[in-house]
Tab-separated table of C-alpha atoms in Angstrom:
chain	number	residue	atom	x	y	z
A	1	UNK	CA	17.382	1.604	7.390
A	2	UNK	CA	17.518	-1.461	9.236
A	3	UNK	CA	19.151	-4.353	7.587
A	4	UNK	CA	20.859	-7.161	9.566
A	5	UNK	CA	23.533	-9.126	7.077
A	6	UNK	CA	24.838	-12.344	8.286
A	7	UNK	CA	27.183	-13.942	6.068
A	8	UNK	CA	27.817	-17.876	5.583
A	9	UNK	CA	29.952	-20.150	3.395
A	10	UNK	CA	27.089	-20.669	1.473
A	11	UNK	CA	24.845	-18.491	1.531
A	12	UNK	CA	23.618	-14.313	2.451
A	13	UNK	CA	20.884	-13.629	5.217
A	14	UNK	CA	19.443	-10.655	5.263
A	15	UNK	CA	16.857	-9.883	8.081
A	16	UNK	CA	14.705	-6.724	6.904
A	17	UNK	CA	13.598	-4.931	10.409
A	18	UNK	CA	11.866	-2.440	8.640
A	19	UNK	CA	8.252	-2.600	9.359
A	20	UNK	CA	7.610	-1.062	5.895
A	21	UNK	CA	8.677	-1.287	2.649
A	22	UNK	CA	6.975	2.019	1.044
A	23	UNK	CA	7.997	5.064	-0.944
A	24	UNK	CA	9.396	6.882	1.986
A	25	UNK	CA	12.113	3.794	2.269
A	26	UNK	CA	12.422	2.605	-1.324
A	27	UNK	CA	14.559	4.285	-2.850
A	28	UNK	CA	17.373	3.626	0.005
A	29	UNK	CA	16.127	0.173	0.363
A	30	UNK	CA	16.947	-0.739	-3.084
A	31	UNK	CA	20.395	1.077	-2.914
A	32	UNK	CA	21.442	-0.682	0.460
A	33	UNK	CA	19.869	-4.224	-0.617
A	34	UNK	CA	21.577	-3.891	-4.514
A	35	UNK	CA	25.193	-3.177	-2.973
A	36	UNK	CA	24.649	-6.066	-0.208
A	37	UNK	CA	23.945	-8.715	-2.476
A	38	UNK	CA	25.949	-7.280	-5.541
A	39	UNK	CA	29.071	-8.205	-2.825
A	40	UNK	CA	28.036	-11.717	-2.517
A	41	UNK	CA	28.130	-13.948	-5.224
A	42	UNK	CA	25.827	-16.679	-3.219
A	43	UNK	CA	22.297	-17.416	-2.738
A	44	UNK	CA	20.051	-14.696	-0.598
A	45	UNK	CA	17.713	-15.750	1.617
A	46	UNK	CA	15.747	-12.716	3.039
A	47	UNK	CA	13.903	-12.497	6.353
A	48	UNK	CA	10.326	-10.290	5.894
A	49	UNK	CA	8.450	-11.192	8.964
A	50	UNK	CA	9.140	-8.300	10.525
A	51	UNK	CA	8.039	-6.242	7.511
A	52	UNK	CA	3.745	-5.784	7.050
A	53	UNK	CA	3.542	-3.901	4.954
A	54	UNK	CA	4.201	-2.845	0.943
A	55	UNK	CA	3.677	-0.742	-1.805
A	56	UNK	CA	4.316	-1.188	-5.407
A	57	UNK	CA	7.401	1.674	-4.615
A	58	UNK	CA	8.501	-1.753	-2.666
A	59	UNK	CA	7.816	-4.106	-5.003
A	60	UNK	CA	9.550	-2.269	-7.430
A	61	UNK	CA	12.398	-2.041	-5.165
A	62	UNK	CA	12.374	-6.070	-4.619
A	63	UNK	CA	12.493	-6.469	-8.020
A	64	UNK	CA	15.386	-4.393	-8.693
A	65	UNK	CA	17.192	-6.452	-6.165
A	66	UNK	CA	16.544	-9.405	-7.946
A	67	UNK	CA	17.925	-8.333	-11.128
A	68	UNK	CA	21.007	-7.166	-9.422
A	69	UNK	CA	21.862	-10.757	-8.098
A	70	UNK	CA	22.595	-12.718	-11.223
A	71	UNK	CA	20.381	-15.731	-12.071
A	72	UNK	CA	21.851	-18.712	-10.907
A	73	UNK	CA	21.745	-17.150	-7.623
A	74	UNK	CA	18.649	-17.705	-5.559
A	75	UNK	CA	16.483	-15.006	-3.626
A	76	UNK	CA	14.382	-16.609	-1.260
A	77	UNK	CA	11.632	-14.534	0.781
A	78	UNK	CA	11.436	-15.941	4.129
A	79	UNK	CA	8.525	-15.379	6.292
A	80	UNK	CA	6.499	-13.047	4.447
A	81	UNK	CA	3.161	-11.897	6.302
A	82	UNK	CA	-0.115	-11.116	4.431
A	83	UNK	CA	0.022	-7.988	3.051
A	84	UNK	CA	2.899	-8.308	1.685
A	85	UNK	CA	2.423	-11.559	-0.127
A	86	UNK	CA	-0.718	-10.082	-1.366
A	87	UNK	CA	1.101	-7.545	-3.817
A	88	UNK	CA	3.776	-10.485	-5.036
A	89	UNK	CA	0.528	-12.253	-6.025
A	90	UNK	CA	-1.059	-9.933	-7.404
A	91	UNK	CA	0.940	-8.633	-9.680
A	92	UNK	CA	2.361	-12.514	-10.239
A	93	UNK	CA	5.803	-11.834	-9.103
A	94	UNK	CA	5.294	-14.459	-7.273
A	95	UNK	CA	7.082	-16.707	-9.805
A	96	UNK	CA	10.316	-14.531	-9.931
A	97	UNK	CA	10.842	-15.126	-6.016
A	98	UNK	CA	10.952	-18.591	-3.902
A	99	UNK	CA	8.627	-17.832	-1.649
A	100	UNK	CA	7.654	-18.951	2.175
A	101	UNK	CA	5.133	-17.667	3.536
A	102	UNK	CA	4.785	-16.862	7.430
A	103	UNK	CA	3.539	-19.623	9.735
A	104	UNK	CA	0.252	-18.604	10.607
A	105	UNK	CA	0.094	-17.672	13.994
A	106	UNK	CA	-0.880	-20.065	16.824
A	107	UNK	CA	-3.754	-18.254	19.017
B	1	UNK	CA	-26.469	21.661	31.849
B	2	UNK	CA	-28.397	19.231	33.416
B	3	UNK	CA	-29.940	16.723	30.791
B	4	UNK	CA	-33.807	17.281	30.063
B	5	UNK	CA	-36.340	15.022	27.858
B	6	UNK	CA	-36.988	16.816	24.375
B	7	UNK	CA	-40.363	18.227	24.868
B	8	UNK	CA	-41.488	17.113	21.032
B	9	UNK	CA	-39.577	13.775	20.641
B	10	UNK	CA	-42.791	11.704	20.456
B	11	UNK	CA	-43.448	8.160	21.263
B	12	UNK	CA	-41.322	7.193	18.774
B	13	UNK	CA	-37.803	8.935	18.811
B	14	UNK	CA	-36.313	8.492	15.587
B	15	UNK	CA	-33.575	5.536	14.993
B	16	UNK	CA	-30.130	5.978	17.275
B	17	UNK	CA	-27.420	7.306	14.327
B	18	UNK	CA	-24.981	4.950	13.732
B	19	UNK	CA	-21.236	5.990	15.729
B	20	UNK	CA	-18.475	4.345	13.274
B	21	UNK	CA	-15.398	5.579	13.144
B	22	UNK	CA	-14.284	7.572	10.052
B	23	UNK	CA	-11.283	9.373	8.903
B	24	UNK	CA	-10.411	12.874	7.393
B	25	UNK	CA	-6.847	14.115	6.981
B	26	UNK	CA	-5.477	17.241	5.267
B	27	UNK	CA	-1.916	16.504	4.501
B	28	UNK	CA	1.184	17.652	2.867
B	29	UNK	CA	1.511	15.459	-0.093
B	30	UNK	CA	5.029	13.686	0.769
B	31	UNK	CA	5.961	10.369	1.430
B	32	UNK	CA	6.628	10.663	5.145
B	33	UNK	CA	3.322	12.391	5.443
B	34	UNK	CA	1.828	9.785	3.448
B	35	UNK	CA	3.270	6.966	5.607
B	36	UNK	CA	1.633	8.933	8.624
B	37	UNK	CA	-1.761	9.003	7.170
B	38	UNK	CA	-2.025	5.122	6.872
B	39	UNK	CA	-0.483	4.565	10.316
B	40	UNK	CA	-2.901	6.827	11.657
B	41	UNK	CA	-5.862	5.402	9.576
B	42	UNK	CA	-4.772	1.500	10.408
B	43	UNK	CA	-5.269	3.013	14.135
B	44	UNK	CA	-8.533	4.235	13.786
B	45	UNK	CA	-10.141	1.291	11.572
B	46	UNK	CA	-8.154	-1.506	13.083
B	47	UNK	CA	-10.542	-2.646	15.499
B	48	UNK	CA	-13.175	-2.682	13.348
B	49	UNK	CA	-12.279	-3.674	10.196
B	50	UNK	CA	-10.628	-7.566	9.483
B	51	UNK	CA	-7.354	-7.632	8.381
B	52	UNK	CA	-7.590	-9.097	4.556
B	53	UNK	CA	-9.952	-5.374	4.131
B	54	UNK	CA	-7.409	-3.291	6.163
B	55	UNK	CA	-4.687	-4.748	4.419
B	56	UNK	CA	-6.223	-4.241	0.776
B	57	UNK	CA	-7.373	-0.521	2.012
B	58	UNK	CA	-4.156	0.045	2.634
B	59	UNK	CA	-2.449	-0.991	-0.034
B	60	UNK	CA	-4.934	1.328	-2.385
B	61	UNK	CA	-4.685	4.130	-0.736
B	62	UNK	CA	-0.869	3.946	-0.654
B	63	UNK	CA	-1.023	3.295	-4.491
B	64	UNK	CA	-3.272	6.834	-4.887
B	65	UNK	CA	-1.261	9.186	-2.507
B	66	UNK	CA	2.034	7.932	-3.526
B	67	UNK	CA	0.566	8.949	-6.887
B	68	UNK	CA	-0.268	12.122	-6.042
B	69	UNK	CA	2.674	12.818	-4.129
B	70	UNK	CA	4.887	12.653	-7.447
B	71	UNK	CA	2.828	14.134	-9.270
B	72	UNK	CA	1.513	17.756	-6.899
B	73	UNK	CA	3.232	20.360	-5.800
B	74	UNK	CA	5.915	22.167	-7.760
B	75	UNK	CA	9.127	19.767	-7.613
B	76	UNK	CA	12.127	21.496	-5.227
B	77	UNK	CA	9.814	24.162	-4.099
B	78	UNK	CA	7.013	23.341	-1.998
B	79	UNK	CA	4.721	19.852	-2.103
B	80	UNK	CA	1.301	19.769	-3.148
B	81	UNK	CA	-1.766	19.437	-0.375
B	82	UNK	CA	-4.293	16.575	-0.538
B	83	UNK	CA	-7.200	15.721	1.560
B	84	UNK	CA	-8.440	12.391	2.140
B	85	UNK	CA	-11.856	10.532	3.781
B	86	UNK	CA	-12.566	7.343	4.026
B	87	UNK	CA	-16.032	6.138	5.776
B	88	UNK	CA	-17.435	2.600	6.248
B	89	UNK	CA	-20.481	1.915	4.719
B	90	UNK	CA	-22.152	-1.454	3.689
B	91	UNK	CA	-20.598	-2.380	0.925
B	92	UNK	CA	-17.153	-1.700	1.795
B	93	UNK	CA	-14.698	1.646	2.688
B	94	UNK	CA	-15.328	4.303	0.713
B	95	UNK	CA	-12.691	6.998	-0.406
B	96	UNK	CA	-12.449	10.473	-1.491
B	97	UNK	CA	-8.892	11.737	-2.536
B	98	UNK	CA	-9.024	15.429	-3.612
B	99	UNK	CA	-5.273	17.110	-4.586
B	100	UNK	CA	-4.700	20.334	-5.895
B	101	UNK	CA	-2.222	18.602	-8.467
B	102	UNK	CA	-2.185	18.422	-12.383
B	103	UNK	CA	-5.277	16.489	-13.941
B	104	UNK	CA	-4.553	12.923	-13.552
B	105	UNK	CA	-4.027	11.110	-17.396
B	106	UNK	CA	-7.113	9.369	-18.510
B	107	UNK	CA	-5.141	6.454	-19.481
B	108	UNK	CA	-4.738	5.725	-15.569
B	109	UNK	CA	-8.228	5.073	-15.554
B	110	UNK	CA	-8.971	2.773	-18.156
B	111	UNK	CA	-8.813	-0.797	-17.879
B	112	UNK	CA	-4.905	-2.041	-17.245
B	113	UNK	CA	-3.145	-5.152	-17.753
B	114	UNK	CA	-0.130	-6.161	-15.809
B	115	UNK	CA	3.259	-4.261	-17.270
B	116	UNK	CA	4.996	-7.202	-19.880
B	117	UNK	CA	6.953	-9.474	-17.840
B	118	UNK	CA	9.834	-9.838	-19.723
B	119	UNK	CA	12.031	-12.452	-17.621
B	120	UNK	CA	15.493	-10.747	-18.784
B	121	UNK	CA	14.412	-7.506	-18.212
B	122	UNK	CA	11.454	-7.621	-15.123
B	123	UNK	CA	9.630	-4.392	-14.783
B	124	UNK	CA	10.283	-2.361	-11.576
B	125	UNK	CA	7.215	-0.053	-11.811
B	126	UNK	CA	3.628	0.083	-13.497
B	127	UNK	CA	1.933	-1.558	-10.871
B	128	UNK	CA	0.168	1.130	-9.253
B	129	UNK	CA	-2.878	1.685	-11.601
B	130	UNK	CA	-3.511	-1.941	-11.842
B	131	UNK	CA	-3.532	-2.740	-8.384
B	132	UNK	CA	-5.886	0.439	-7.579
B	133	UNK	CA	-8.209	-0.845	-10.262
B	134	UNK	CA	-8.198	-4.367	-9.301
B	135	UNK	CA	-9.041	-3.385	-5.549
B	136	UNK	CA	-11.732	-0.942	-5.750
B	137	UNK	CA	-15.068	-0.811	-7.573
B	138	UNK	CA	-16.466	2.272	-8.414
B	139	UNK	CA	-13.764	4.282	-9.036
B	140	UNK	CA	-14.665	7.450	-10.428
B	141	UNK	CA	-12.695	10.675	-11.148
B	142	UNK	CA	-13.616	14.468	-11.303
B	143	UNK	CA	-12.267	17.362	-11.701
B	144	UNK	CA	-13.253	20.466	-10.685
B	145	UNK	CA	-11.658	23.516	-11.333
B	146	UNK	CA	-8.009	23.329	-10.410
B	147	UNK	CA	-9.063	20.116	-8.019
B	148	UNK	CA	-8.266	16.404	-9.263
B	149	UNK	CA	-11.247	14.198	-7.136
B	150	UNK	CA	-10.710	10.088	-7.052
B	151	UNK	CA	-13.471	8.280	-5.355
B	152	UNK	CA	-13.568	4.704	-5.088
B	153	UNK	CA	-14.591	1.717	-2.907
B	154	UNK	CA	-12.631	-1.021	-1.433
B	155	UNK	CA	-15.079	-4.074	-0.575
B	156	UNK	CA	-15.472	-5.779	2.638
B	157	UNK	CA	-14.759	-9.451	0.618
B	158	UNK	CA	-11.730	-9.963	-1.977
B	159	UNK	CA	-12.604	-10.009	-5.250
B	160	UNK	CA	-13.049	-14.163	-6.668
């Protein structure tokens, strides 16, 4: 599982380099992600643009992150490509996130 | 061999068949398998197919095999097998998922909302069936014998 944590004054970055997000990886995604920003106490801002691609196993497994950082606290998606901002949108959990999308790339 | 003319092919030899890729893949009904399957299957379509229909394909079939991988085999002992196939054809990529797993609930297949969104308490699961059905048309479901079969298309365009 490949999860780079960089700690600020203010606030937790999290850089995902996981290509996927899928039921081989959710389970231990969720676990690793809950305890990182359980420790925290401050906003989480989360890198995806390495990750393209994810299942509802990984959706589920965002979600459960969320709940584990308490409200006040932001979780901000950084950088998500395509597919994976297809199944926040679909399924509307696009309004439980902040959400920035990937630039789209320059050809 | 050296190549010869077909003695009866006529004037007219019929239409060239059409050489599109397709995809076929017995596997063990497991996550990692499961990942391996797409990553093979993104390979073989990539070129072909744009990336809003490759990403939707995708997700689908991820939704049905994850499905089947809880829910085939005997649990601790030995995972189920499933076979898939997916082919192009002009309407969109057309599935077949056959498992040898227990008969899938007929309440997956009728029409599904969203799970309730309640904001204290945000669902984690209940996705799957509703994304399946939202991304395919013509999903149909058989089974035969001891066989579950899912078949299903996942259209070239979005749906509006």
């Amino acid at each position: 599982m490949q999860l780079i944590v960089n700690e600020t004054e203010s606030q937790l970055s999290v850089t995902v380099a996981e290509s996927r997000i899928d039921a081989a990886i959710a389970t231990r995604f969720k676990d690793r992600m809950k305890e990182i920003v359980g420790r925290g106490r401050k906003p989480v801002v989360m890198d995806m643009h390495r990750v393209d691609f994810m299942d509802s196993s990984g959706l589920g497994a965002m979600i459960a992150v969320r709940k584990a950082l308490p409200e006040t606290f932001p979780l901000i998606l950084d950088g998500l490509t395509p597919n994976v901002e297809r199944v926040f949108r679909l399924t509307r959990m696009d309004s439980v996130f902040q959400i920035r999308p990937a630039p789209t790339p320059q050809e | 061999m050296t190549p010869t003319e077909r003695p009866d092919a006529g004037r007219q030899p019929r239409p060239d068949l059409r050489v599109q890729p397709m995809f076929h893949r017995v596997l063990s009904a497991g996550p990692e398998d499961v990942r391996q399957a797409l990553t093979d299957l993104r390979g073989r379509f990539e070129a072909v197919v744009d990336a809003d229909a490759m990403g939707r394909l995708e997700l689908v079939l991820a939704e049905v095999m994850n499905n089947v991988a809880e829910h085939s085999g005997t649990p601790g002992v030995a995972p189920g097998l499933m076979h898939l196939c997916v082919v192009m054809h002009d309407s969109g990529l057309s599935c077949a998922i056959t498992d040898n797993g227990n008969q899938l609930p007929p309440d997956c297949l009728r029409p599904r909302a969203l799970p309730v969104m309640d904001p204290l308490d945000l669902p984690e699961g209940g996705f799957g069936w509703f994304l399946i059905q939202g991304l395919t048309h013509s999903l149909c479901y058989y089974r035969e014998d001891h066989r579950n079969c899912l078949a299903f298309t996942v259209p070239w365009h979005p749906f509006s």
